Tab-separated table of C-alpha atoms in Angstrom:
chain	number	residue	atom	x	y	z
Y	430	MET	CA	-48.035	-1.055	-0.962
Y	431	LEU	CA	-46.452	-0.499	-4.754
Y	432	ALA	CA	-43.079	-0.320	-3.130
Y	433	MET	CA	-43.703	-3.422	-1.606
Y	434	LEU	CA	-45.150	-5.610	-4.524
Y	435	GLY	CA	-41.930	-4.396	-6.535
Y	436	VAL	CA	-44.061	-1.960	-8.694
Y	437	ALA	CA	-41.708	1.850	-8.574
Y	438	ALA	CA	-44.500	4.339	-7.768
Y	439	PRO	CA	-44.704	7.432	-10.083
Y	440	GLY	CA	-41.565	9.530	-9.127
Y	441	ALA	CA	-39.757	6.578	-6.757
Y	442	SER	CA	-36.104	5.547	-7.703
Y	443	VAL	CA	-35.144	2.423	-9.044
Y	444	ALA	CA	-34.761	-0.439	-6.715
Y	445	ALA	CA	-31.316	-2.280	-6.839
Y	446	PRO	CA	-30.685	-5.241	-8.408
Y	447	ALA	CA	-32.019	-8.516	-7.030
Y	448	PHE	CA	-30.141	-10.429	-5.014
Y	449	ASP	CA	-28.197	-12.646	-7.859
Y	450	ARG	CA	-26.920	-15.885	-5.710
Y	451	SER	CA	-25.595	-17.482	-8.728
Y	452	ALA	CA	-23.718	-14.378	-9.860
Y	453	TRP	CA	-22.125	-14.007	-6.568
Y	454	GLN	CA	-20.736	-17.857	-6.554
Y	455	ALA	CA	-19.083	-16.985	-10.171
Y	456	ASP	CA	-17.163	-14.404	-8.808
Y	457	HIS	CA	-15.737	-16.917	-6.109
Y	458	VAL	CA	-14.835	-19.103	-9.091
Y	459	ALA	CA	-13.453	-15.997	-10.656
Y	460	LEU	CA	-11.396	-14.808	-7.516
Y	461	LYS	CA	-10.329	-18.497	-7.362
Y	462	ARG	CA	-8.918	-18.400	-11.005
Y	463	ALA	CA	-7.196	-14.753	-10.428
Y	464	LEU	CA	-5.399	-16.533	-7.630
Y	465	GLU	CA	-4.073	-19.380	-9.407
Y	466	GLN	CA	-2.975	-16.693	-11.972
Y	467	ASP	CA	-1.158	-14.135	-10.602
Y	468	TYR	CA	-0.828	-14.352	-6.170
Y	469	ALA	CA	2.601	-14.821	-5.654
Y	470	HIS	CA	2.107	-16.715	-1.863
Y	471	LEU	CA	-0.772	-19.592	-3.133
Y	472	ALA	CA	1.499	-22.744	-3.394
Y	473	TRP	CA	3.186	-21.538	0.420
Y	474	VAL	CA	-1.016	-21.146	1.696
Y	475	ALA	CA	-2.218	-24.529	0.155
Y	476	SER	CA	0.824	-26.669	2.641
Y	477	PRO	CA	0.108	-27.738	5.716
Y	478	GLN	CA	3.397	-25.808	6.620
Y	479	SER	CA	0.896	-22.365	6.184
Y	480	GLY	CA	-1.292	-23.473	8.958
Y	481	VAL	CA	-4.056	-22.761	6.827
Y	482	ASP	CA	-6.307	-25.389	5.203
Y	483	LEU	CA	-7.801	-24.405	2.158
Y	484	PRO	CA	-9.679	-26.308	1.266
Y	485	ALA	CA	-11.507	-26.448	4.589
Y	486	LEU	CA	-11.908	-21.899	3.685
Y	487	ASP	CA	-12.929	-22.689	0.163
Y	488	ALA	CA	-16.009	-25.048	1.471
Y	489	GLU	CA	-16.302	-22.651	3.989
Y	490	ALA	CA	-16.686	-20.151	1.577
Y	491	GLN	CA	-19.525	-22.497	-1.076
Y	492	ARG	CA	-21.451	-22.687	2.287
Y	493	ALA	CA	-21.803	-19.160	3.221
Y	494	LEU	CA	-22.919	-17.875	-0.222
Y	495	ALA	CA	-25.269	-21.056	-0.582
Y	496	GLU	CA	-26.742	-19.351	2.402
Y	497	ALA	CA	-26.395	-15.750	1.189
Y	498	ARG	CA	-29.356	-14.007	1.327
Y	499	THR	CA	-28.161	-10.492	0.554
Y	500	ASP	CA	-25.369	-9.038	-1.601
Y	501	THR	CA	-23.473	-7.408	2.062
Y	502	GLN	CA	-23.685	-11.100	3.188
Y	503	ALA	CA	-22.101	-12.645	-0.353
Y	504	ARG	CA	-19.514	-10.005	0.006
Y	505	GLN	CA	-19.051	-10.328	3.207
Y	506	ALA	CA	-18.214	-14.021	2.116
Y	507	LEU	CA	-15.747	-13.863	-0.149
Y	508	ARG	CA	-13.793	-11.509	2.314
Y	509	THR	CA	-13.862	-13.666	4.963
Y	510	PHE	CA	-12.405	-16.137	2.869
Y	511	LEU	CA	-9.789	-13.951	1.736
Y	512	ALA	CA	-8.697	-13.109	5.555
Y	513	GLY	CA	-8.568	-16.984	6.475
Y	514	PHE	CA	-5.288	-16.229	3.954
Y	515	GLN	CA	-3.703	-14.542	6.782
Y	516	ASP	CA	-2.036	-12.518	4.371
Y	517	GLY	CA	-2.469	-9.437	5.359
Y	518	HIS	CA	-1.310	-7.426	1.737
Y	519	LEU	CA	-4.312	-9.429	0.191
Y	520	SER	CA	-7.411	-8.175	0.040
Y	521	LEU	CA	-10.546	-6.988	-1.532
Y	522	LEU	CA	-11.458	-3.857	-2.563
Y	523	ASP	CA	-14.350	-1.665	-2.985
Y	524	PRO	CA	-15.057	-0.916	-6.490
Y	525	PHE	CA	-13.923	2.211	-8.413
Y	526	GLU	CA	-17.049	4.911	-8.163
Y	527	GLN	CA	-17.973	6.590	-11.488
Y	528	ALA	CA	-14.824	8.625	-12.570
Y	529	SER	CA	-15.884	12.285	-12.373
Y	530	ASP	CA	-15.035	14.891	-15.080
Y	531	THR	CA	-13.121	16.906	-12.021
Y	532	ALA	CA	-9.733	17.813	-14.135
Y	533	SER	CA	-6.262	17.144	-11.519
Y	534	PRO	CA	-5.046	19.924	-9.763
Y	535	THR	CA	-1.999	21.436	-11.074
Y	536	ALA	CA	1.322	20.357	-9.820
Y	537	VAL	CA	3.201	22.398	-7.366
Y	538	ASP	CA	6.950	22.334	-7.842
Y	539	PRO	CA	7.948	21.923	-3.594
Y	540	ARG	CA	11.734	24.082	-3.951
Y	541	THR	CA	9.639	26.568	-4.559
Y	542	LEU	CA	7.651	26.697	-1.333
Y	543	GLY	CA	8.883	26.918	2.369
Y	544	ALA	CA	9.818	24.321	4.740
Y	545	SER	CA	6.563	22.856	5.654
Y	546	ALA	CA	4.179	23.296	2.780
Y	547	GLY	CA	7.589	22.100	0.492
Y	548	CYS	CA	7.504	18.810	2.239
Y	549	ALA	CA	4.473	18.261	2.059
Y	550	ALA	CA	4.224	18.851	-1.513
Y	551	LEU	CA	7.115	16.270	-2.303
Y	552	GLY	CA	4.409	13.666	-0.114
Y	553	VAL	CA	6.142	13.673	3.294
Y	554	ALA	CA	3.625	12.726	5.670
Y	555	ASP	CA	3.474	12.180	9.468
Y	556	GLU	CA	1.381	9.477	10.483
Y	557	GLY	CA	1.879	9.909	14.137
Y	558	ARG	CA	3.689	6.517	14.701
Y	559	HIS	CA	7.121	8.504	16.242
Y	560	ASP	CA	7.179	7.294	19.344
Y	561	PHE	CA	8.373	3.886	20.945
Y	562	SER	CA	5.301	0.727	20.223
Y	563	LEU	CA	5.886	-0.150	23.853
Y	564	PRO	CA	6.362	3.356	25.993
Y	565	LEU	CA	10.046	2.750	27.031
Y	566	GLU	CA	10.946	5.915	27.583
Y	567	THR	CA	8.871	6.546	30.325
Y	568	LEU	CA	10.890	3.617	32.424
Y	569	ALA	CA	13.240	4.852	35.210
Y	570	GLY	CA	16.653	5.256	33.437
Y	571	TYR	CA	15.943	6.612	29.751
Y	572	HIS	CA	17.553	9.876	28.899
Y	573	PRO	CA	17.160	10.718	25.180
Y	574	LEU	CA	20.193	10.378	22.693
Y	575	ASN	CA	19.472	14.043	22.352
Y	576	ASP	CA	17.529	17.056	23.650
Y	577	ASP	CA	16.010	18.170	20.431
Y	578	ALA	CA	12.231	18.696	21.208
Y	579	ASP	CA	10.751	16.989	18.424
Y	580	PRO	CA	13.597	15.020	16.914
Y	581	VAL	CA	14.287	13.514	13.404
Y	582	LEU	CA	14.227	9.780	15.244
Y	583	ARG	CA	13.207	8.761	18.656
Y	584	ALA	CA	16.743	7.340	20.086
Y	585	GLY	CA	17.794	7.340	23.675
Y	586	VAL	CA	19.693	5.082	26.498
Y	587	LEU	CA	18.428	2.639	28.897
Y	588	SER	CA	20.114	2.421	31.913
Y	589	LEU	CA	19.411	-0.981	33.336
Y	590	PRO	CA	19.932	-1.449	37.198
Y	591	ASP	CA	22.316	-4.124	36.480
Y	592	GLY	CA	24.702	-1.694	35.032
Y	593	HIS	CA	24.621	-2.036	31.625
Y	594	THR	CA	22.985	0.007	28.838
Y	595	VAL	CA	20.666	-0.818	25.665
Y	596	GLY	CA	20.758	2.260	23.114
Y	597	LEU	CA	16.973	2.286	22.181
Y	598	LEU	CA	16.589	3.078	18.565
Y	599	ARG	CA	12.967	3.582	17.232
Y	600	LEU	CA	12.044	3.091	13.295
Y	601	HIS	CA	8.223	3.833	12.686
Y	602	GLU	CA	8.431	3.223	8.942
Y	603	PHE	CA	10.996	1.886	6.444
Y	604	ASP	CA	10.361	5.112	4.241
Y	605	ALA	CA	11.864	8.215	4.650
Y	606	LEU	CA	9.201	9.970	3.671
Y	607	ARG	CA	7.467	9.722	7.133
Y	608	TYR	CA	9.951	11.316	9.104
Y	609	PRO	CA	8.961	15.204	8.816
Y	610	GLY	CA	11.423	16.044	10.566
Y	611	LEU	CA	14.026	15.255	8.880
Y	612	CYS	CA	12.224	16.833	5.756
Y	613	HIS	CA	12.191	20.043	7.664
Y	614	ALA	CA	15.978	19.970	8.987
Y	615	LEU	CA	17.286	19.149	5.329
Y	616	TRP	CA	14.681	21.887	3.496
Y	617	PRO	CA	17.421	24.592	2.862
Y	618	GLN	CA	19.068	21.798	0.919
Y	619	LEU	CA	16.677	19.950	-0.596
Y	620	ARG	CA	15.627	23.361	-1.913
Y	621	HIS	CA	18.266	23.861	-3.960
Y	622	ALA	CA	17.550	20.146	-5.683
Y	623	ASP	CA	17.527	19.496	-9.554
Y	624	SER	CA	14.438	17.713	-9.194
Y	625	THR	CA	11.727	16.239	-6.733
Y	626	ASP	CA	13.537	12.716	-7.972
Y	627	ASP	CA	16.877	14.051	-6.437
Y	628	MET	CA	15.168	15.703	-3.928
Y	629	ARG	CA	13.133	12.155	-2.575
Y	630	GLY	CA	17.085	10.844	-2.615
Y	631	THR	CA	18.610	13.429	-0.795
Y	632	LEU	CA	15.915	12.599	1.740
Y	633	ALA	CA	16.028	9.346	1.689
Y	634	ARG	CA	20.164	9.426	2.054
Y	635	GLY	CA	19.944	11.941	5.107
Y	636	TRP	CA	17.515	8.929	7.003
Y	637	VAL	CA	20.524	6.464	6.608
Y	638	ALA	CA	22.272	8.821	7.393
Y	639	VAL	CA	20.808	10.093	10.905
Y	640	ILE	CA	20.185	6.085	11.668
Y	641	ALA	CA	23.687	5.418	11.371
Y	642	ALA	CA	24.602	8.626	13.842
Y	643	SER	CA	22.724	7.187	15.841
Y	644	LEU	CA	24.778	3.775	15.916
Y	645	ARG	CA	28.174	5.488	16.352
Y	646	ARG	CA	26.912	7.435	19.331
Y	647	PHE	CA	25.996	4.168	20.676
Y	648	GLN	CA	29.423	2.822	19.867
Y	649	GLN	CA	31.081	5.852	21.641
Y	650	ASP	CA	29.560	6.137	24.653
Y	651	GLY	CA	30.054	2.026	25.038
Y	652	VAL	CA	26.146	0.950	25.246
Y	653	ASP	CA	26.068	-2.575	25.907
Y	654	ALA	CA	23.389	-3.454	22.918
Y	655	VAL	CA	20.613	-1.612	21.227
Y	656	LEU	CA	17.337	-2.642	20.403
Y	657	VAL	CA	15.441	-1.706	17.338
Y	658	ASP	CA	11.923	-1.367	17.956
Y	659	VAL	CA	9.896	-1.767	14.702
Y	660	GLY	CA	7.002	-2.329	16.669
Y	661	ASP	CA	3.861	-0.864	15.123
Y	662	ASN	CA	5.912	-0.491	11.778
Y	663	PRO	CA	3.703	-0.884	8.636
Y	664	GLY	CA	6.474	-1.522	6.179
Y	665	GLY	CA	8.113	0.693	3.037
Y	666	ASP	CA	10.914	0.075	1.045
Y	667	ASP	CA	13.723	-1.954	0.053
Y	668	SER	CA	15.544	-0.032	2.802
Y	669	GLY	CA	13.955	-3.608	5.251
Y	670	ASP	CA	17.011	-5.283	3.547
Y	671	THR	CA	20.067	-2.745	3.038
Y	672	LEU	CA	19.464	-1.182	6.812
Y	673	THR	CA	20.604	-4.681	8.404
Y	674	ARG	CA	24.122	-3.816	6.740
Y	675	LEU	CA	24.452	-0.944	9.605
Y	676	PHE	CA	23.669	-2.824	12.436
Y	677	THR	CA	26.613	-5.627	11.696
Y	678	PRO	CA	30.369	-5.749	9.892
Y	679	GLN	CA	30.340	-8.714	8.678
Y	680	PRO	CA	28.663	-9.420	4.617
Y	681	VAL	CA	24.535	-9.925	4.907
Y	682	ALA	CA	22.580	-12.366	3.146
Y	683	SER	CA	19.642	-11.212	1.164
Y	684	ALA	CA	16.431	-13.244	0.825
Y	685	VAL	CA	15.973	-14.878	-2.097
Y	686	LEU	CA	13.090	-13.070	-4.436
Y	687	GLN	CA	10.219	-15.212	-6.623
Y	688	VAL	CA	7.972	-13.311	-8.078
Y	689	SER	CA	4.879	-14.847	-9.730
Y	690	GLN	CA	4.989	-16.586	-13.032
Y	691	SER	CA	2.590	-14.860	-14.773
Y	692	PRO	CA	2.045	-11.102	-16.711
Y	693	ALA	CA	1.637	-9.328	-12.853
Y	694	GLY	CA	5.708	-10.571	-12.010
Y	695	LYS	CA	7.226	-9.487	-15.304
Y	696	PRO	CA	7.400	-5.433	-15.089
Y	697	TYR	CA	9.629	-5.656	-12.605
Y	698	LEU	CA	11.905	-8.865	-14.058
Y	699	ASP	CA	11.469	-6.295	-17.306
Y	700	GLU	CA	13.388	-3.358	-14.995
Y	701	GLN	CA	15.993	-4.777	-13.438
Y	702	TYR	CA	16.661	-6.709	-17.241
Y	703	GLU	CA	16.672	-2.960	-18.335
Y	704	ARG	CA	18.637	-1.833	-15.793
Y	705	LEU	CA	21.306	-4.588	-16.201
Y	706	ASP	CA	21.583	-3.984	-20.151
Y	707	ASP	CA	21.643	-0.080	-19.196
Y	708	ALA	CA	25.047	-1.277	-17.521
Y	709	LEU	CA	26.414	-3.377	-19.639
Y	710	ARG	CA	26.218	-1.214	-22.894
Y	711	ASN	CA	26.859	2.160	-21.303
Y	712	HIS	CA	28.022	2.453	-18.939
Y	713	ARG	CA	31.700	0.786	-19.864
Y	714	PRO	CA	31.668	-1.920	-16.983
Y	715	ASN	CA	35.559	-3.643	-16.259
Y	716	ALA	CA	35.942	-7.566	-16.869
Y	717	THR	CA	34.622	-8.518	-13.693
Y	718	ALA	CA	31.307	-5.855	-13.703
Y	719	ARG	CA	30.903	-7.196	-17.402
Y	720	ARG	CA	31.040	-11.190	-16.156
Y	721	LEU	CA	28.535	-10.024	-12.597
Y	722	LEU	CA	26.511	-8.071	-14.779
Y	723	THR	CA	26.307	-10.786	-18.229
Y	724	THR	CA	25.204	-13.175	-15.759
Y	725	GLU	CA	22.297	-11.839	-13.902
Y	726	ARG	CA	20.794	-10.027	-16.932
Y	727	GLN	CA	20.547	-13.854	-18.611
Y	728	ALA	CA	19.095	-14.843	-15.037
Y	729	PHE	CA	16.846	-12.342	-15.643
Y	730	GLN	CA	16.010	-12.500	-18.980
Y	731	ALA	CA	15.397	-16.458	-18.500
Y	732	SER	CA	13.185	-15.553	-15.583
Y	733	ARG	CA	10.957	-13.026	-18.249
Y	734	GLN	CA	10.639	-15.778	-20.769
Y	735	ALA	CA	9.368	-17.989	-18.589
Y	736	THR	CA	6.536	-15.422	-17.445
Y	737	ALA	CA	5.017	-16.087	-21.219
Y	738	LEU	CA	5.494	-20.200	-20.832
Y	739	PRO	CA	2.619	-22.352	-20.195
Y	740	ALA	CA	2.588	-22.628	-16.369
Y	741	CYS	CA	1.329	-25.177	-13.488
Y	742	ASN	CA	-2.206	-25.503	-12.651
Y	743	LEU	CA	-3.120	-24.437	-9.018
Y	744	SER	CA	-6.046	-26.029	-9.234
Y	745	TRP	CA	-5.129	-28.524	-6.531
Y	746	ALA	CA	-5.141	-26.156	-3.569
Y	747	TRP	CA	-8.421	-25.650	-3.047
Y	748	ARG	CA	-9.019	-29.599	-3.186
Y	749	VAL	CA	-5.425	-30.862	-0.803
Y	750	GLN	CA	-2.490	-29.718	0.616
Y	751	HIS	CA	1.086	-29.992	-0.967
Y	752	ASP	CA	4.007	-30.211	1.023
Y	753	TRP	CA	5.991	-26.926	0.498
Y	754	ASN	CA	9.492	-28.821	0.226
Y	755	GLY	CA	8.273	-31.533	-2.174
Y	756	PRO	CA	8.545	-31.270	-6.182
Y	757	THR	CA	5.124	-29.192	-6.554
Y	758	CYS	CA	5.518	-26.551	-8.512
Y	759	ARG	CA	4.764	-23.137	-6.956
Y	760	ARG	CA	4.156	-20.738	-10.439
Y	761	LEU	CA	7.197	-18.842	-9.181
Y	762	VAL	CA	10.295	-17.537	-11.077
Y	763	PRO	CA	13.939	-16.164	-9.763
Y	764	ALA	CA	14.026	-12.325	-9.561
Y	765	GLY	CA	17.284	-11.659	-7.374
Y	766	THR	CA	16.832	-11.164	-4.203
Y	767	SER	CA	15.490	-8.965	-2.036
Y	768	GLY	CA	18.677	-6.221	-2.012
Y	769	GLY	CA	18.747	-6.381	-6.056
Y	770	PRO	CA	20.060	-8.469	-8.254
Y	771	LEU	CA	23.731	-9.815	-7.152
Y	772	PRO	CA	24.543	-8.483	-3.642
Y	773	SER	CA	27.400	-10.374	-2.948
Y	774	PRO	CA	31.191	-9.729	-1.866
Y	775	ALA	CA	32.264	-9.643	-5.290
Y	776	VAL	CA	30.056	-6.542	-5.941
Y	777	ASP	CA	31.934	-4.752	-2.946
Y	778	THR	CA	35.217	-4.650	-5.161
Y	779	LEU	CA	33.824	-2.459	-7.589
Y	780	ASP	CA	34.608	1.076	-7.971
Y	781	ASP	CA	31.671	1.821	-10.373
Y	782	PHE	CA	28.918	2.610	-7.717
Y	783	LEU	CA	26.539	2.894	-10.728
Y	784	ILE	CA	27.462	-0.448	-11.936
Y	785	ALA	CA	27.891	-1.873	-8.091
Y	786	HIS	CA	24.131	-0.194	-7.259
Y	787	ARG	CA	22.213	-1.306	-10.066
Y	788	LEU	CA	23.475	-5.052	-8.853
Y	789	ASP	CA	23.610	-4.796	-4.665
Y	790	TRP	CA	21.318	-1.365	-3.562
Y	791	SER	CA	22.965	-1.515	-0.058
Y	792	GLN	CA	25.820	0.266	-2.195
Y	793	ASP	CA	24.214	3.136	-1.420
Y	794	LEU	CA	24.872	2.774	2.402
Y	795	ARG	CA	28.626	1.338	1.944
Y	796	GLU	CA	29.632	4.409	4.640
Y	797	HIS	CA	27.296	2.987	7.027
Y	798	TRP	CA	27.884	-0.420	6.791
Y	799	GLY	CA	28.525	-1.867	10.416
Y	800	ALA	CA	28.104	1.366	12.265
Y	801	TRP	CA	27.226	-0.423	15.430
Y	802	LYS	CA	29.369	-3.810	15.781
Y	803	GLY	CA	27.672	-5.138	19.023
Y	804	PRO	CA	24.429	-7.519	20.536
Y	805	VAL	CA	21.464	-6.359	18.393
Y	806	TYR	CA	17.545	-7.259	19.469
Y	807	VAL	CA	14.471	-5.866	16.985
Y	808	LEU	CA	11.431	-5.534	18.998
Y	809	THR	CA	8.301	-6.599	16.931
Y	810	ASN	CA	4.458	-7.138	17.622
Y	811	ALA	CA	1.406	-8.328	15.659
Y	812	LYS	CA	1.420	-4.758	13.452
Y	813	THR	CA	5.232	-5.088	12.074
Y	814	ALA	CA	4.244	-5.795	8.785
Y	815	SER	CA	5.660	-5.581	5.509
Y	816	SER	CA	9.332	-4.238	4.631
Y	817	ALA	CA	9.460	-4.099	8.519
Y	818	GLU	CA	9.220	-7.810	8.469
Y	819	MET	CA	11.916	-8.243	6.112
Y	820	PHE	CA	14.038	-6.207	8.543
Y	821	ALA	CA	13.139	-8.886	11.137
Y	822	ALA	CA	13.896	-11.706	9.519
Y	823	ARG	CA	17.274	-10.019	7.793
Y	824	MET	CA	18.024	-9.675	10.858
Y	825	GLN	CA	17.604	-13.086	12.479
Y	826	ASP	CA	18.116	-15.112	9.596
Y	827	ASN	CA	22.198	-13.555	9.388
Y	828	HIS	CA	22.427	-13.901	13.170
Y	829	ILE	CA	23.001	-9.990	13.764
Y	830	ALA	CA	19.984	-9.588	16.194
Y	831	ARG	CA	17.434	-11.939	18.621
Y	832	ILE	CA	14.021	-10.900	18.375
Y	833	VAL	CA	12.084	-9.675	21.092
Y	834	GLY	CA	8.191	-9.416	21.359
Y	835	THR	CA	5.395	-11.081	19.766
Y	836	HIS	CA	4.640	-13.215	16.454
Y	837	SER	CA	5.005	-10.061	13.653
Y	838	GLY	CA	2.017	-9.962	11.003
Y	839	GLY	CA	2.461	-11.848	8.439
Y	840	TYR	CA	2.223	-9.828	5.161
Y	841	GLY	CA	6.041	-10.806	3.992
Y	842	CYS	CA	6.464	-9.501	0.247
Y	843	GLY	CA	3.648	-7.557	-1.366
Y	844	PHE	CA	3.976	-5.889	-4.814
Y	845	MET	CA	7.758	-5.360	-6.425
Y	846	SER	CA	5.712	-3.759	-9.455
Y	847	ALA	CA	2.698	-1.449	-10.142
Y	848	GLN	CA	-0.391	-3.474	-11.743
Y	849	ALA	CA	-4.214	-2.985	-12.545
Y	850	MET	CA	-6.357	-5.086	-10.126
Y	851	PRO	CA	-8.338	-7.929	-11.242
Y	852	GLU	CA	-11.565	-7.100	-11.287
Y	853	LEU	CA	-14.709	-9.729	-9.968
Y	854	PRO	CA	-17.197	-10.127	-13.067
Y	855	HIS	CA	-20.265	-9.261	-10.700
Y	856	SER	CA	-19.761	-7.063	-7.802
Y	857	HIS	CA	-16.989	-5.667	-9.274
Y	858	LEU	CA	-14.600	-5.648	-6.472
Y	859	ARG	CA	-11.091	-5.520	-7.488
Y	860	LEU	CA	-7.956	-7.923	-6.084
Y	861	ARG	CA	-5.216	-6.764	-4.206
Y	862	VAL	CA	-2.998	-9.256	-4.880
Y	863	PRO	CA	0.543	-9.542	-3.892
Y	864	ASN	CA	2.828	-10.666	-7.135
Y	865	CYS	CA	6.253	-11.655	-5.164
Y	866	VAL	CA	8.157	-14.282	-1.908
Y	867	ARG	CA	10.895	-13.663	0.131
Y	868	LEU	CA	12.332	-16.688	1.042
Y	869	ARG	CA	14.054	-17.152	4.860
Y	870	ALA	CA	16.836	-18.761	5.360
Y	871	ASP	CA	14.770	-22.150	5.897
Y	872	GLY	CA	13.450	-22.230	2.474
Y	873	SER	CA	10.045	-21.192	4.137
Y	874	ASP	CA	8.338	-17.983	2.845
Y	875	GLU	CA	8.846	-15.276	4.745
Y	876	VAL	CA	4.435	-14.424	4.649
Y	877	ALA	CA	4.279	-16.665	7.968
Y	878	GLY	CA	5.354	-13.852	9.990
Y	879	ILE	CA	8.540	-13.270	12.107
Y	880	ARG	CA	8.599	-15.516	15.271
Y	881	PRO	CA	9.918	-13.847	18.383
Y	882	ASP	CA	13.172	-15.867	19.362
Y	883	LEU	CA	12.607	-13.769	22.762
Y	884	PRO	CA	8.832	-13.755	23.312
Y	885	VAL	CA	7.335	-10.981	25.597
Y	886	ALA	CA	3.580	-11.182	24.938
Y	887	PRO	CA	0.738	-9.281	26.644
Y	888	ARG	CA	-0.983	-10.512	29.573
Y	889	ARG	CA	-4.065	-10.463	30.732
Y	890	GLY	CA	-4.961	-7.036	32.876
Y	891	GLU	CA	-1.107	-5.835	32.195
Y	892	GLY	CA	-0.747	-1.804	31.245
Y	893	ALA	CA	1.461	-1.121	28.478
Y	894	ARG	CA	4.225	0.330	30.921
Y	895	ALA	CA	4.918	-2.777	32.991
Y	896	ARG	CA	4.606	-4.419	29.865
Y	897	ALA	CA	7.614	-2.111	28.842
Y	898	GLN	CA	9.491	-3.331	32.180
Y	899	ARG	CA	9.260	-6.962	31.537
Y	900	LEU	CA	10.398	-6.770	27.761
Y	901	VAL	CA	13.739	-4.280	29.173
Y	902	ASP	CA	13.801	-8.008	32.390
Y	903	THR	CA	13.601	-10.276	29.567
Y	904	LEU	CA	16.655	-8.185	27.680
Y	905	ILE	CA	18.557	-7.731	30.917
Y	906	GLY	CA	18.331	-11.918	31.355
Y	907	ASP	CA	19.584	-12.418	27.842
Y	908	ILE	CA	22.333	-10.065	28.200
Y	909	ALA	CA	23.014	-11.558	31.140
Y	910	LEU	CA	23.414	-14.835	29.149
Y	911	HIS	CA	25.075	-13.989	26.201
């Protein structure tokens, strides 16, 4: 009876604080203010082109909070509000737990260990996505490219009924640290590296070399087309841009990159400015390199300065929609491209590799550019996200590949630099807020997801193998047309 009356019985635990609706409503206001300041995709989501109705979402969140009776209901109202933005990177995380006094474990040098333990200490992880996203290897006519029991990379050739052949390449993540077979294969070399950074660099170069070798093998064997499977691929790093050069001998245009006009965008701008400045001051660039470096350094300096200037007010986003292509300010500043400050043919002529790489990250892969010369298809699904979407978008926008499958997840550009997450004052929920935008060739925001050129949507009652066969039938028809 005492507990029911709200009076603590002797020895009873302290009751949880009473539900405070006004505090949750204040959190909702604070959440919107944080989005207005730092969320790079807000102007896109607030446009009719995005397909999202932010004023309606906001009104629904206000209604849900007004009707909430518990913290759980109020918390769900805020999470539902953010889910409506259709941005896979945007989310609310639980509050931090109370810090403990437990000391951090002593770092282990991976080079002192065997292959399995050493790869794990290096950060290599097996997340179980190695197989094709559809069971293509179970179809008649498939044979693996290599006979290894545990290949570094899933790759094979599918002989089609009409006599054509398709090279199949599985990229389950755009991060060399997610390919444990590669780490094990390279361990005799990795364990003699000068540092863990060198180990990771060697691993990244080895991963690209394995992909390029598979493509050259397809070319040598005379396959008619290549299908790159990035279904269920959650993303990774900037290789989603740079790897596209392996699939064509033609120049590839990277996406225009923009970051938030706020302190959230500044660390990335600082990093690139300092790298360009260092190349100018300390690496004796020739006249062409000096001109390119100076131009880009000035551009990054202008963007750095812009992050400290008063930015436009995006609070209109909760009341009305504004056309993405109209004059409305987006609260974004230029940040080069998704492939570095200045990927361009002019950089390709530079002899100094370090300087070239400071401008164009794909220079690391130059020896493998154009490893495949021929038709390409990219398989996507709803779990194709982030860097994998960058890959699909670059392949589509540069007319290197046709996209087949289903619409991608809609993550777009997430984070060009780490930052402290804003914390809501009452609930202490932490806001994971993207700070960058990659623009498509048509000027839209990549966060909208990648729409397939050749849709192969699931059908009711259809098994995965039947859908894989339907995918192949789609390829047969398209190869015949092209």
